[in-house]
PDB file of C-alpha atoms in Angstrom:
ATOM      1  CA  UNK S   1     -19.683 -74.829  -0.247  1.00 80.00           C
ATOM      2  CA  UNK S   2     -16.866 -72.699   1.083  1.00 86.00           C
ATOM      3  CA  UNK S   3     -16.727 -70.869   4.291  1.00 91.00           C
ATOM      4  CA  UNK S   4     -15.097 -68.878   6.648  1.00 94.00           C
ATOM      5  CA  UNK S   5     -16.797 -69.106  10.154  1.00 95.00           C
ATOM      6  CA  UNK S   6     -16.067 -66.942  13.241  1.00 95.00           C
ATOM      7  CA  UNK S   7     -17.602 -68.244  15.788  1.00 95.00           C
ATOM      8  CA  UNK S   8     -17.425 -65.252  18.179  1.00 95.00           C
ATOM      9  CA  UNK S   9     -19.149 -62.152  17.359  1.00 93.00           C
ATOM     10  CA  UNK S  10     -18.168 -59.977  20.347  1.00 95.00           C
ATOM     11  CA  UNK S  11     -15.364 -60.747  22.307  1.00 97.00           C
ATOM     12  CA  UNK S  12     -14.241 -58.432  25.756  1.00 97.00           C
ATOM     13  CA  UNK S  13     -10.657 -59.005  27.380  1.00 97.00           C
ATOM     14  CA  UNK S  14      -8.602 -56.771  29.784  1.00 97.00           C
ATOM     15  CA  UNK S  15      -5.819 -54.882  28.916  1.00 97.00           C
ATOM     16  CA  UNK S  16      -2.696 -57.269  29.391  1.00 97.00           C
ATOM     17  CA  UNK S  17      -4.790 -60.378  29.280  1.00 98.00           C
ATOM     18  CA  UNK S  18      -3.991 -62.861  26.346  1.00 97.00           C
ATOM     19  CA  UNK S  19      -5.761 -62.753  23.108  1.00 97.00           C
ATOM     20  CA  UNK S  20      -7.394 -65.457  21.077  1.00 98.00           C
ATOM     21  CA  UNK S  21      -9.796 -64.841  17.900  1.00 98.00           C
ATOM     22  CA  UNK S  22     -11.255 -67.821  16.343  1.00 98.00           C
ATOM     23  CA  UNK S  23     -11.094 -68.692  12.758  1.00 97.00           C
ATOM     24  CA  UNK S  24     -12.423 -71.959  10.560  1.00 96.00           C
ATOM     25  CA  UNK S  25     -12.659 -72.697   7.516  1.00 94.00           C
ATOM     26  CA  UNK S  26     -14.007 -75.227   5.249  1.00 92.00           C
ATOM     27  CA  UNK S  27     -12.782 -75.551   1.647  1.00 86.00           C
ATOM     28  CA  UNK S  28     -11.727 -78.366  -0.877  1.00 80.00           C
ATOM     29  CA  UNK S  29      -8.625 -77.810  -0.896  1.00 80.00           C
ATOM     30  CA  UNK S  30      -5.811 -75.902   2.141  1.00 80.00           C
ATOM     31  CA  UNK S  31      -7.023 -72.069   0.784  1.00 88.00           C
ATOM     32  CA  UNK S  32      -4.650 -69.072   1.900  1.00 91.00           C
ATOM     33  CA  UNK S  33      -5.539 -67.420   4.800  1.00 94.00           C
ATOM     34  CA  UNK S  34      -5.600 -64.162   6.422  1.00 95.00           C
ATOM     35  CA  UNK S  35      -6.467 -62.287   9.415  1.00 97.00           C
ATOM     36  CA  UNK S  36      -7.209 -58.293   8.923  1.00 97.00           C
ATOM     37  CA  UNK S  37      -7.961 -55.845  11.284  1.00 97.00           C
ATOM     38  CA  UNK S  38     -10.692 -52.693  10.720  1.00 94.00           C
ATOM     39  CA  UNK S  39     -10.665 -49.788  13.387  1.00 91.00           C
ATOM     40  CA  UNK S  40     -14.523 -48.130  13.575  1.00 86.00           C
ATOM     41  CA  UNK S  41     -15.055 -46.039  10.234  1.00 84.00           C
ATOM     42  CA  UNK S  42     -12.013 -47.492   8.587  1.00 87.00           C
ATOM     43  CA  UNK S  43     -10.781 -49.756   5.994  1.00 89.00           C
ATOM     44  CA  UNK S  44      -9.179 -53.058   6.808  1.00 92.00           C
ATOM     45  CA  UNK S  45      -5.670 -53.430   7.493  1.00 94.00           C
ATOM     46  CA  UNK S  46      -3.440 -56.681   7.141  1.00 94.00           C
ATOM     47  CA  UNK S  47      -2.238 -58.394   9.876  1.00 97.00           C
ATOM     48  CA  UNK S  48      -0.676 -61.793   9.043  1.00 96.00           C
ATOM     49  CA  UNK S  49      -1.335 -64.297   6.396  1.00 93.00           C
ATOM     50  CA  UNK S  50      -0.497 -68.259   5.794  1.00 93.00           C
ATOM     51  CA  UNK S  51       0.317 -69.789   2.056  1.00 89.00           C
ATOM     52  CA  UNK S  52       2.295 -72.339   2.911  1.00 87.00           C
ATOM     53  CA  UNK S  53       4.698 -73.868   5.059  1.00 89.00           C
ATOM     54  CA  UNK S  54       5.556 -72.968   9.030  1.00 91.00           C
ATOM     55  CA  UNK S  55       2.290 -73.088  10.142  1.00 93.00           C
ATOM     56  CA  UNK S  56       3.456 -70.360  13.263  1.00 97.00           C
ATOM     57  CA  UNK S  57       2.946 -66.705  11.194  1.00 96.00           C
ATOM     58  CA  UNK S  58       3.791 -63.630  12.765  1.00 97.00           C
ATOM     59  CA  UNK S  59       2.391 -60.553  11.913  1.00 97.00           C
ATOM     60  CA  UNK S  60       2.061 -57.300  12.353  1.00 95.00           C
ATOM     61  CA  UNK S  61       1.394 -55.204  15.792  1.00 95.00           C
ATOM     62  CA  UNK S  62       2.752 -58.500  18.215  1.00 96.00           C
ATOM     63  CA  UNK S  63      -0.159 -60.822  16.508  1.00 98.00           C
ATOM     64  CA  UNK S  64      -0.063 -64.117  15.342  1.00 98.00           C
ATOM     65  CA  UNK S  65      -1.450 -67.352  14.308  1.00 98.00           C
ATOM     66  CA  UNK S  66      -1.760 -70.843  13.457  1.00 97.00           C
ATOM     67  CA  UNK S  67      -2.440 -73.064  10.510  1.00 96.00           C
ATOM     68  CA  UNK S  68      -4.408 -76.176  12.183  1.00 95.00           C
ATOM     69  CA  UNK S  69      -5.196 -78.437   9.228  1.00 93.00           C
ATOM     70  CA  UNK S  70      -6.473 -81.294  10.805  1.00 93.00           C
ATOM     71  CA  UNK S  71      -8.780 -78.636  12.900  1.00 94.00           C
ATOM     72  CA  UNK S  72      -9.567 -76.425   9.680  1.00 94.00           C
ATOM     73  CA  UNK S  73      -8.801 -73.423  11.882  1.00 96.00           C
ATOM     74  CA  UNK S  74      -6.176 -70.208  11.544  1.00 97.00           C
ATOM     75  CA  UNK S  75      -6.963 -68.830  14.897  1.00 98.00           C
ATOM     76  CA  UNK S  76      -5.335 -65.208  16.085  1.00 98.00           C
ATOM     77  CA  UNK S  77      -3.273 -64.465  18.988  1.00 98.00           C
ATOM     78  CA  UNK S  78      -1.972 -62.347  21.110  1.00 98.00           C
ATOM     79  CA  UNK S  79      -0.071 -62.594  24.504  1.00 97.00           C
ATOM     80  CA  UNK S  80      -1.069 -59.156  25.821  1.00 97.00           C
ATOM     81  CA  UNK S  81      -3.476 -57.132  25.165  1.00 97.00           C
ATOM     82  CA  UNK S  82      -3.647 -53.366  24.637  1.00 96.00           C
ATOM     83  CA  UNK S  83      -6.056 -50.702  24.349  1.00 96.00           C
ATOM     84  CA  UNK S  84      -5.657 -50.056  21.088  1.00 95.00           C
ATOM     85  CA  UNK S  85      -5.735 -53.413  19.839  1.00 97.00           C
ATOM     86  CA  UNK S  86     -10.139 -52.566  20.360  1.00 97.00           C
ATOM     87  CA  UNK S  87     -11.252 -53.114  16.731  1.00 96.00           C
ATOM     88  CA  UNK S  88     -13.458 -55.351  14.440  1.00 95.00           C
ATOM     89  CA  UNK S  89     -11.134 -58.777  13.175  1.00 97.00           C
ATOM     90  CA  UNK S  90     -11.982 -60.126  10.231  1.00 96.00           C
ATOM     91  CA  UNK S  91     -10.529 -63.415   8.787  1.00 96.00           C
ATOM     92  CA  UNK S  92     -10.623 -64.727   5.022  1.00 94.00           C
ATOM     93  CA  UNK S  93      -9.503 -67.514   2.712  1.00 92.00           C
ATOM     94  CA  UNK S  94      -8.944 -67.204  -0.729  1.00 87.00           C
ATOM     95  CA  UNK S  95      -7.527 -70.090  -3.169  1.00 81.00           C
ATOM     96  CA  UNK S  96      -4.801 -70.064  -6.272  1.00 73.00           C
ATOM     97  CA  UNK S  97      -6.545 -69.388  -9.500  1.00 69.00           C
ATOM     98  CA  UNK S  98      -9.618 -67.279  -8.110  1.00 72.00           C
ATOM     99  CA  UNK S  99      -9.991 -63.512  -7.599  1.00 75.00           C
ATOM    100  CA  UNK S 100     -12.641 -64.007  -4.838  1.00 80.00           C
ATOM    101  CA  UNK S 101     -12.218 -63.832  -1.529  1.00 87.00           C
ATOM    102  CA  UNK S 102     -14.363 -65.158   1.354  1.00 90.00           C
ATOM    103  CA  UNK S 103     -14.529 -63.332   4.871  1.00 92.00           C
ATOM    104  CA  UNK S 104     -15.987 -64.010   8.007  1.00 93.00           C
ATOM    105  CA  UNK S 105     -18.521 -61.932   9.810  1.00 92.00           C
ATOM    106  CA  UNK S 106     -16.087 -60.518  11.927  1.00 94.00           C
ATOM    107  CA  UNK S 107     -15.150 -60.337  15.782  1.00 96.00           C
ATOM    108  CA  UNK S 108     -15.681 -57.177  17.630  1.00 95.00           C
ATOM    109  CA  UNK S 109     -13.143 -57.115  20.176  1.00 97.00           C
ATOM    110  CA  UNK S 110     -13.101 -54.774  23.701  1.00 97.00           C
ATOM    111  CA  UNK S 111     -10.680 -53.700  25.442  1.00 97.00           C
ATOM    112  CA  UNK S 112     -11.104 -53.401  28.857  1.00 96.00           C
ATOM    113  CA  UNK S 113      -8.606 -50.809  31.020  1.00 89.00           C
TER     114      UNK S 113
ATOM    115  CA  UNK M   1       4.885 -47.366  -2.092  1.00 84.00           C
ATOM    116  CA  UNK M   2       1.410 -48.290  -3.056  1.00 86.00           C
ATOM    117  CA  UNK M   3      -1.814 -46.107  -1.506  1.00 91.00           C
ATOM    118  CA  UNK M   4      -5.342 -46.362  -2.803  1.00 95.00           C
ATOM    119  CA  UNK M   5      -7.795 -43.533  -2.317  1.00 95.00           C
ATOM    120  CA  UNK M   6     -11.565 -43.625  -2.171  1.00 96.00           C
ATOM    121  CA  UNK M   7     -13.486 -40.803  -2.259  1.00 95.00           C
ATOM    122  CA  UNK M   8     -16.078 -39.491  -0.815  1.00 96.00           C
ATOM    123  CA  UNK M   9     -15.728 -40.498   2.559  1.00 94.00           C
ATOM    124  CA  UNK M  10     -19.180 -40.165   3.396  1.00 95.00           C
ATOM    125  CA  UNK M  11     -22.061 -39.718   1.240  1.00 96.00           C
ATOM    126  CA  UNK M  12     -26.034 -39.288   2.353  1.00 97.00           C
ATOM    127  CA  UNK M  13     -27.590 -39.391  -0.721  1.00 97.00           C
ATOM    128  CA  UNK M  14     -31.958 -40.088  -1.297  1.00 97.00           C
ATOM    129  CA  UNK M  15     -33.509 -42.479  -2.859  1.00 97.00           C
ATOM    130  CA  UNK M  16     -33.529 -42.813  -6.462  1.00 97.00           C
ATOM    131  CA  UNK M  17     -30.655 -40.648  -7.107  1.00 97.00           C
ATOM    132  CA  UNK M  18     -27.265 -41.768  -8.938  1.00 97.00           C
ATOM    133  CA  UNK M  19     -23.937 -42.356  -7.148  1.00 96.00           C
ATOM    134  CA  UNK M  20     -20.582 -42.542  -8.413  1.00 97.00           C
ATOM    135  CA  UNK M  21     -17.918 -43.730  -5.741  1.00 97.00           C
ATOM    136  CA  UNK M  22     -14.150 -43.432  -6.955  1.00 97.00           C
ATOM    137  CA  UNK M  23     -11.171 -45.296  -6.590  1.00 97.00           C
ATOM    138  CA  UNK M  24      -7.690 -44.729  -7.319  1.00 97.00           C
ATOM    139  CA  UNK M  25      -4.885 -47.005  -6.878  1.00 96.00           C
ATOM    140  CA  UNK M  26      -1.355 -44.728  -6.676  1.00 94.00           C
ATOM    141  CA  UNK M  27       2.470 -46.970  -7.042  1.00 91.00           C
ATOM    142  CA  UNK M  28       1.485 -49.884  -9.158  1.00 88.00           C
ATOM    143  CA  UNK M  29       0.737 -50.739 -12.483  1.00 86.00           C
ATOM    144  CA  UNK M  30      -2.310 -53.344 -13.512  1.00 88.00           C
ATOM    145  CA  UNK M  31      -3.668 -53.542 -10.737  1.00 90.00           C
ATOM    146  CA  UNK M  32      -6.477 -56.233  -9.921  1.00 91.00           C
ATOM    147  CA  UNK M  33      -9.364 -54.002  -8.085  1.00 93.00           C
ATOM    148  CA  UNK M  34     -12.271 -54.777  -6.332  1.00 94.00           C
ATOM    149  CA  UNK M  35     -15.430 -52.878  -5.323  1.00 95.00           C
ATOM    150  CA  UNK M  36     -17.015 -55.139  -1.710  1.00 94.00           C
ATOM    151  CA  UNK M  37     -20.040 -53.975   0.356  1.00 94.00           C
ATOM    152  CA  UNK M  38     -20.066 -54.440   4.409  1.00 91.00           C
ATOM    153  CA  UNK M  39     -23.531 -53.947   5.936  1.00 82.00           C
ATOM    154  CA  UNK M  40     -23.710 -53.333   9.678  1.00 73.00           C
ATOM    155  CA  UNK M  41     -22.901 -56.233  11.760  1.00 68.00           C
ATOM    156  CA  UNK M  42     -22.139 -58.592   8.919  1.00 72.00           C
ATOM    157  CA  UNK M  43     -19.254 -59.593   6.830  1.00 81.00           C
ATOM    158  CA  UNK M  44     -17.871 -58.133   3.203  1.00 89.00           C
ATOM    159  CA  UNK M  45     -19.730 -58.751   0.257  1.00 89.00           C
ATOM    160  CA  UNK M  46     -17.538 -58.853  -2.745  1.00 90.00           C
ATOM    161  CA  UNK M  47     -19.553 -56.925  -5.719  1.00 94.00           C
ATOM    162  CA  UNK M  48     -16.963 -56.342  -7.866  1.00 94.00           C
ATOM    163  CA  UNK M  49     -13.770 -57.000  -9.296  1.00 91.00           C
ATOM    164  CA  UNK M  50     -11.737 -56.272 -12.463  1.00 92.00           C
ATOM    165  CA  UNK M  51      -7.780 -57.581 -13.858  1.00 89.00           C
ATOM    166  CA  UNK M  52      -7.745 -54.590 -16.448  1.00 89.00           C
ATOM    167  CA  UNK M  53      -9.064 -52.156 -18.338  1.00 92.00           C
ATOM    168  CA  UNK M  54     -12.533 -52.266 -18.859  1.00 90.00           C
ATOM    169  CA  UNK M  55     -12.738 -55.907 -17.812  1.00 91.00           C
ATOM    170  CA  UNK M  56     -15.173 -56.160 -15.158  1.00 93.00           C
ATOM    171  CA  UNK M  57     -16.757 -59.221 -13.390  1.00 91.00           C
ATOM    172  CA  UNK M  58     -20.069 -58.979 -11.008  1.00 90.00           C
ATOM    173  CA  UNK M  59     -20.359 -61.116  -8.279  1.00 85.00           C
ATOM    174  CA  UNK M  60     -23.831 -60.913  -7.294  1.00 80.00           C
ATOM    175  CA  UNK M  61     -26.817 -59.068  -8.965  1.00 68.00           C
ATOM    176  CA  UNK M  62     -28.249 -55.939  -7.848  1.00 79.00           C
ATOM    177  CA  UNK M  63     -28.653 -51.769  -8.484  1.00 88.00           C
ATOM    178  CA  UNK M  64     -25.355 -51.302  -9.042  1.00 94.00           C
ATOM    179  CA  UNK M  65     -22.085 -51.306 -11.801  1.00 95.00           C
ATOM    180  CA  UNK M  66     -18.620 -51.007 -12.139  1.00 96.00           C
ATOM    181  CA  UNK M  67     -16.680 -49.152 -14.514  1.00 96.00           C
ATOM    182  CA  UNK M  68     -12.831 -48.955 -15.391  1.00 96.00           C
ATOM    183  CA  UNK M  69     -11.718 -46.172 -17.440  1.00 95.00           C
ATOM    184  CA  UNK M  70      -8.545 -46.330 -16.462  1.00 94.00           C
ATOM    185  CA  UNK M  71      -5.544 -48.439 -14.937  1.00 93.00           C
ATOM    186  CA  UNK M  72      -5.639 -47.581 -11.381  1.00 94.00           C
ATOM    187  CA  UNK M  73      -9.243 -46.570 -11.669  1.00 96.00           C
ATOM    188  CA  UNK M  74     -12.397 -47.990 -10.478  1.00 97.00           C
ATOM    189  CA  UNK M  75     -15.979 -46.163 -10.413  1.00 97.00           C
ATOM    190  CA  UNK M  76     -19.178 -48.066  -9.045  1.00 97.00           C
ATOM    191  CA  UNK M  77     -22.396 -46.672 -10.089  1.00 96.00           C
ATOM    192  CA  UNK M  78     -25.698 -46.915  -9.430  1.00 96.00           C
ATOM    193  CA  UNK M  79     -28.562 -45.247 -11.804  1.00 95.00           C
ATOM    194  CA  UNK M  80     -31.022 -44.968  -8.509  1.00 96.00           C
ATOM    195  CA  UNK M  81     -30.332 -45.800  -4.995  1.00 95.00           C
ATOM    196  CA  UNK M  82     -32.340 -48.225  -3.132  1.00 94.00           C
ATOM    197  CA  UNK M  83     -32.211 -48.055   0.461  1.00 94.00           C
ATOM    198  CA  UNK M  84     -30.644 -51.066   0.941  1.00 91.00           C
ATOM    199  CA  UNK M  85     -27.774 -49.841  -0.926  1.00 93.00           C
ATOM    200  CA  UNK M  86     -26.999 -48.168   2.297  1.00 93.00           C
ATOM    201  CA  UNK M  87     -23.621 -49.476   3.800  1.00 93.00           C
ATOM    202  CA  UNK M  88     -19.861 -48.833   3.437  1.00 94.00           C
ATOM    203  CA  UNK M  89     -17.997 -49.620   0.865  1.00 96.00           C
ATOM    204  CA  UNK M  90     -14.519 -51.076   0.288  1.00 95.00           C
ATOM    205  CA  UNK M  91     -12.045 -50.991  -2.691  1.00 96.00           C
ATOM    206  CA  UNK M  92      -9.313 -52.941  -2.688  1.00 95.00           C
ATOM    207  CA  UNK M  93      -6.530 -54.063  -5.225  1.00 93.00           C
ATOM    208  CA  UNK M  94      -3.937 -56.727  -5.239  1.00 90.00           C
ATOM    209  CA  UNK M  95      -0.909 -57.679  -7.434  1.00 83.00           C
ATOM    210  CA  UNK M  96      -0.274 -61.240  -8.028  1.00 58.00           C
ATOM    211  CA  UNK M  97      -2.919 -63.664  -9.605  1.00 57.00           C
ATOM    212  CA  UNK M  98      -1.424 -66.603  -7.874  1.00 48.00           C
ATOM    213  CA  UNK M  99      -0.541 -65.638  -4.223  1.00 55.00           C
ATOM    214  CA  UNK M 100      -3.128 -63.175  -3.925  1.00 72.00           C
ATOM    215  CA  UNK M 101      -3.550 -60.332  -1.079  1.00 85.00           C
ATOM    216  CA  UNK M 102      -6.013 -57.608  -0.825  1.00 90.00           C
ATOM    217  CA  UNK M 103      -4.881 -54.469  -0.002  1.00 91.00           C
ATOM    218  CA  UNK M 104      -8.053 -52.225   1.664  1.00 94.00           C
ATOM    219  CA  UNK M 105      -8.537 -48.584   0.849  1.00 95.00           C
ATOM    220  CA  UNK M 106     -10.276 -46.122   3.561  1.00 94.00           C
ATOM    221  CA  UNK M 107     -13.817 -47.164   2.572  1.00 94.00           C
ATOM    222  CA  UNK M 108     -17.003 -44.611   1.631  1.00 95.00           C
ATOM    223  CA  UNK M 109     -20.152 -44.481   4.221  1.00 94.00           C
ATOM    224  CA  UNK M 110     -23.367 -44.445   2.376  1.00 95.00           C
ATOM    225  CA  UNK M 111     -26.429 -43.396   3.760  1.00 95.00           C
ATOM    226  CA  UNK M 112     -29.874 -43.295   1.470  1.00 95.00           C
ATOM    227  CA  UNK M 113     -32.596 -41.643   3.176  1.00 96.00           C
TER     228      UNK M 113
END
């Protein structure tokens, strides 16, 4: 079946550390991936995704990620941390040809000043 | 550019009475929309999606519907709320069939008491 695993439910870093969010995924077939952010009470907000090709994407807000196909994994970083960057990460992997979308359970990330 | 509304933000409703969440999609035309369900500390549940006009596919079965009237309109329903409708509530819509990405509206808080 297909899944999108976070392995990391809670994660707490200090402002300025590094950043890295875990993502895996298990499908038939390389899916499209994304990484989306959700600030407490809000909706979810895009920060990178991956169809195809260089397998380094950059995104939004100094984050990137990525593609590891022999490792199944689209994992999120960033080099320096900032207060604000204290949300709920979500990753997700969709394929060509289907509406659906499957999401992980999410990382809650600190921030710590 | 394209914005998507929900409305209400927050909603405490009791048990056994309707609901009627709203979405509106504003700066696109046929729209895909979906309806998904987050409950706390767990991922998003997609409920709901729809390519057009009164086209609507369920995901998984339970209290509620989906309804849409209109283009860049979608309604989920419920004739009585069960407390484990509780939870908060994402639309989203997306463009392209192929290359797909979910674009996240605000989100609406439901609480039934």
């Amino acid at each position: 079946a297909q899944s999108v695993t976070q392995p990391d439910i809670h994660i707490t870093v200090s402002e300025g550390a590094s950043l890295e969010l875990r993502c895996n995924y298990s499908y038939g077939a390389t899916p499209y991936l994304f990484w989306y952010v959700q600030s407490p009470g809000q909706g979810l907000q895009l920060l990178l995704k991956y169809f195809s090709g260089d397998t380094l994407v950059q995104g939004i807000k100094g984050f990137e990620a990525e593609f590891k196909r022999s490792q199944s994994s689209f994992n999120l970083r960033k080099p320096s941390v900032h207060w604000s960057d204290a949300a709920e990460y979500f990753c997700a992997a969709g394929t060509s040809g289907t509406y659906k979308y499957i999401f992980g359970t999410g990382t809650r990330l600190k921030v710590l000043a | 550019s394209q914005t998507i509304h929900q409305w209400p933000a927050t909603l405490v409703q009791p048990v056994g009475s309707p609901l009627s969440l709203e979405c509106t999609v504003e700066g696109t035309s046929n729209p895909n929309l979906y309806w998904y369900r987050q409950a706390a500390g767990r991922g998003l549940q997609l409920l709901f999606y729809s390519v057009g006009i009164g086209q609507i596919s369920s995901e998984v079965p339970q209290n509620l519907s989906a309804s849409r009237p209109q283009d860049r309109q979608f309604i989920l329903s419920s004739k009585k709320l069960l407390l484990s409708d509780s939870g908060f509530y994402l639309c989203a819509w997306s463009v392209e069939f192929s290359k797909e990405t979910q674009y996240f509206g605000p989100g609406t808080r439901l609480l039934v008491l």
